[in-house]
Each structure stands twice: as C-alpha cells, then as structure tokens.
mmCIF file of C-alpha atoms in Angstrom:
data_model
loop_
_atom_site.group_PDB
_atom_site.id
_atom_site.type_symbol
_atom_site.label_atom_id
_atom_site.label_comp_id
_atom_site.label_asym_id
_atom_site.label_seq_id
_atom_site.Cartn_x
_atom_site.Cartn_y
_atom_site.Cartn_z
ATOM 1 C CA UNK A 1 22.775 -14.278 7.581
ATOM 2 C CA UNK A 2 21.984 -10.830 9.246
ATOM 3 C CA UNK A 3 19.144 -11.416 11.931
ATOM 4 C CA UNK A 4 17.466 -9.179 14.381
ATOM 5 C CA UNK A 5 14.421 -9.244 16.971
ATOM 6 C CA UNK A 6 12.824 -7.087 18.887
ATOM 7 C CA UNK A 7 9.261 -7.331 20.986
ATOM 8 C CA UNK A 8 6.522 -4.714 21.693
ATOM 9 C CA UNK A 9 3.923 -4.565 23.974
ATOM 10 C CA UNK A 10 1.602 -1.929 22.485
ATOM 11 C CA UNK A 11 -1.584 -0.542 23.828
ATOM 12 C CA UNK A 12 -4.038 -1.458 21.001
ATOM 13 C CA UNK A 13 -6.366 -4.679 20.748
ATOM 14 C CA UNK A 14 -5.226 -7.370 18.464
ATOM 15 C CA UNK A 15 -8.152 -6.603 15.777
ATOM 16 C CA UNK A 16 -6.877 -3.445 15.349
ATOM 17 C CA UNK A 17 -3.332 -3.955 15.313
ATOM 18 C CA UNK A 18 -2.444 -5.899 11.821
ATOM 19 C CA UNK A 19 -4.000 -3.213 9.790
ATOM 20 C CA UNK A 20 -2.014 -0.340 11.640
ATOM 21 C CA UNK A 21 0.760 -2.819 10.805
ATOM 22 C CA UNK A 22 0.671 -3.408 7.138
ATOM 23 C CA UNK A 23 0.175 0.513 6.666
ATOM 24 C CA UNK A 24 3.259 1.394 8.950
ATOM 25 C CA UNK A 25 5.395 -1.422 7.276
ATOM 26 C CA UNK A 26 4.241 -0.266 3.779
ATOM 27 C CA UNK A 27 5.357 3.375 4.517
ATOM 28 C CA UNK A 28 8.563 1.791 5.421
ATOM 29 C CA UNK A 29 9.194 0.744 1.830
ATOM 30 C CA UNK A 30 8.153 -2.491 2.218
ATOM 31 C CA UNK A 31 6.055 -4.872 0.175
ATOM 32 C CA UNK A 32 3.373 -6.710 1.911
ATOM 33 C CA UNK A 33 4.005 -10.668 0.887
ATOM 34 C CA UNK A 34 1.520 -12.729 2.716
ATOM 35 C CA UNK A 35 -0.197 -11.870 5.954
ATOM 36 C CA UNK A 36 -3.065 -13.476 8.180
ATOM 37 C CA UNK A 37 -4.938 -12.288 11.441
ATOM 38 C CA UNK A 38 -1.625 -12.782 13.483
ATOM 39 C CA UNK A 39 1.182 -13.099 11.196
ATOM 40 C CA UNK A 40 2.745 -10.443 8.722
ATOM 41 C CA UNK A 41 5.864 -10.977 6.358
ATOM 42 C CA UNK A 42 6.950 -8.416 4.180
ATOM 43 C CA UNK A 43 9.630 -7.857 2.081
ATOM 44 C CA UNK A 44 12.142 -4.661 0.897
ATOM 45 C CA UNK A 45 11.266 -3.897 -3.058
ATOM 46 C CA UNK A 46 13.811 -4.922 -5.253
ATOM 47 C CA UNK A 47 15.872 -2.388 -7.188
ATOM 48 C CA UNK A 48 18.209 -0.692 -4.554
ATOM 49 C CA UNK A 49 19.885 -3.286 -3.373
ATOM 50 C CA UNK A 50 21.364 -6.657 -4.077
ATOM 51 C CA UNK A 51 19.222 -9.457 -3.761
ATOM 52 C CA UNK A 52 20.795 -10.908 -0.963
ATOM 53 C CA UNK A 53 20.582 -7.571 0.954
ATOM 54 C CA UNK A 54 16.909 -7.541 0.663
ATOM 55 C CA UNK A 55 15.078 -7.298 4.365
ATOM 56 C CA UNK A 56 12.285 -9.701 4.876
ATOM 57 C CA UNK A 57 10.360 -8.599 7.963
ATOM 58 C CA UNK A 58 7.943 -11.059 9.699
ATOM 59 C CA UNK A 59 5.426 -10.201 12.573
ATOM 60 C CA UNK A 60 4.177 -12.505 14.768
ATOM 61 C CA UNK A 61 1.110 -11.343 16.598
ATOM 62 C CA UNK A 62 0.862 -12.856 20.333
ATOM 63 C CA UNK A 63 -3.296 -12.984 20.454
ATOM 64 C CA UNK A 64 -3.284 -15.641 23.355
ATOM 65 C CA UNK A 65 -2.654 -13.055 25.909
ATOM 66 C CA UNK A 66 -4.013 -10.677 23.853
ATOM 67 C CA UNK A 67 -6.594 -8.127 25.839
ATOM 68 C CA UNK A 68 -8.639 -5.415 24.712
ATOM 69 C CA UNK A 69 -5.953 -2.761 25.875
ATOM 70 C CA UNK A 70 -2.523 -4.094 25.049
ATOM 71 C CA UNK A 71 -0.845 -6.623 22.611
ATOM 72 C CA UNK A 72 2.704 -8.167 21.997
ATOM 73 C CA UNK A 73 4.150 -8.914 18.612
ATOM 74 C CA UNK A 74 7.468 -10.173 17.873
ATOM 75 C CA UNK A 75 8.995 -8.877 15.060
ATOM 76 C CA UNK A 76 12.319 -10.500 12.840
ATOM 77 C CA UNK A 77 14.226 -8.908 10.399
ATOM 78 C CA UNK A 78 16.489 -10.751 8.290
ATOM 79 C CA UNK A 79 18.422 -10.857 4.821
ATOM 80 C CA UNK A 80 21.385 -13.097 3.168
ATOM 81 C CA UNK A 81 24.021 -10.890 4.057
ATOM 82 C CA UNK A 82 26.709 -11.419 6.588
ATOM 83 C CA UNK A 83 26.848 -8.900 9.009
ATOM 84 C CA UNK A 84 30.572 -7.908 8.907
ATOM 85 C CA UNK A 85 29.885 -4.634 9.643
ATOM 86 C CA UNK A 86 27.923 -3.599 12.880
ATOM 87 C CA UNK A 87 26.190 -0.764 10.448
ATOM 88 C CA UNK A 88 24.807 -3.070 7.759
ATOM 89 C CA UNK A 89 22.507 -2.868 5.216
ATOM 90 C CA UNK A 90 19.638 -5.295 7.453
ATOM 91 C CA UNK A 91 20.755 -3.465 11.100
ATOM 92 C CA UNK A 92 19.741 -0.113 9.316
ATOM 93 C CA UNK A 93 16.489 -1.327 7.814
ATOM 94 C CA UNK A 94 15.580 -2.990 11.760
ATOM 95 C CA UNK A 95 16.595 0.446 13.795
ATOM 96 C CA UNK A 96 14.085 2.026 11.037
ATOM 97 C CA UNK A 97 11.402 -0.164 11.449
ATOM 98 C CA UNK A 98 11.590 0.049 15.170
ATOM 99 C CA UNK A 99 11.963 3.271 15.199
ATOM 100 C CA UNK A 100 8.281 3.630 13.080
ATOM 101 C CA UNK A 101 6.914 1.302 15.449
ATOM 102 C CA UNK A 102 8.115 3.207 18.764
ATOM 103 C CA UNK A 103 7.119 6.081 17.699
ATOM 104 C CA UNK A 104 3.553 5.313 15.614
ATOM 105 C CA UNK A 105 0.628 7.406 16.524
ATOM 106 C CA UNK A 106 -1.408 4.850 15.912
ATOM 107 C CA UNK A 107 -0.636 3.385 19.728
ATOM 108 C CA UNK A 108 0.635 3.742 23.044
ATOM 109 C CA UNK A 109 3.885 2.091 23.063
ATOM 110 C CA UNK A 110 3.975 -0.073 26.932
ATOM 111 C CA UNK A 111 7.633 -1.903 25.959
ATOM 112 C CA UNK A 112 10.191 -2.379 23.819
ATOM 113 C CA UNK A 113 13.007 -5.285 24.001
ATOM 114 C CA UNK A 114 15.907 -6.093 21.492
ATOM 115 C CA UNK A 115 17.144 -8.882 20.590
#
C-alpha cells in the first residue's frame, strides 16, 4: 500500500479552514466522501485509473491548538498500490495536492513537513 503524510501549519482559523479545504481538494479532482468540522476524506473519481490506484485523501484538522491566526492539519494520502516505483501513481497525486495546498491563496502558508 502506497502511503504518504505531510503537515501544515497555515495562517487561517479553524472555522474557516474546512471549507477552503473541500473547494481546493475538489479542484484537485477529487470527490468529497464524508467530512465533519475537523476531518475531511476524499476520494480520486473513478474512470482513469484502476481501482486499486485510486487516492483516498484524509485531513485531519488539529482544533485543540487551534488559534484565531494559524491552524495545523495533517493530511494522508493513500491507495492499494505498491509503490515499486518512486514516481507512482499515489506519490504524483500527494506532490499535487501539496503543491495546491502550499501554494493556495486562500492562506498564509507558516510550515510544511513530509512524511
């Protein structure tokens, strides 16, 4: 299984951060599947790949040291595949999300660490 992490500490309160979220995951071609206040999973659409290279995507939300300036979320990317190649199918799906997330107008980005 092809697995990948990453944590940001972005300059937005927590309130305002899930919707910014779900719009920047959905213009990353991926289907919103459940979500609450602090968690987010979403899933690639299926149709261009094999089922078991379809990226799931789940956000955690860190609101207990939440403040009105900044926020961390943790953020895992996964599929079925085995990652035999260092390029594969979930690595390029995670360097594209993170990429959309370091460089979203919709926030300041304070840090970035992967996993």
């Amino acid at each position: 299984m092809a697995r990948y992490t990453c944590s940001f500490l972005v300059s937005v309160a927590s309130d305002y951060l899930q919707p910014l979220l779900i719009e920047l995951l959905q213009y990353c071609d991926l289907e919103i599947q459940y979500y609450t206040p602090d968690y987010i999973m979403a899933r690639e659409i299926p149709g261009n790949v094999s089922f078991s290279r379809l990226v799931t995507v789940e956000v955690l939300i860190d609101k207990s040291t939440a403040t009105d300036e900044e926020t961390r979320m943790n953020i895992v990317i996964k599929n079925e595949e085995l990652p035999l190649r260092l390029d594969n199918h979930c690595r390029q799906v995670f360097d594209f999300v993170r990429q959309q997330i370091e460089h979203s107008r919709n926030w300041h980005l304070i840090e970035s660490i992967s996993g």
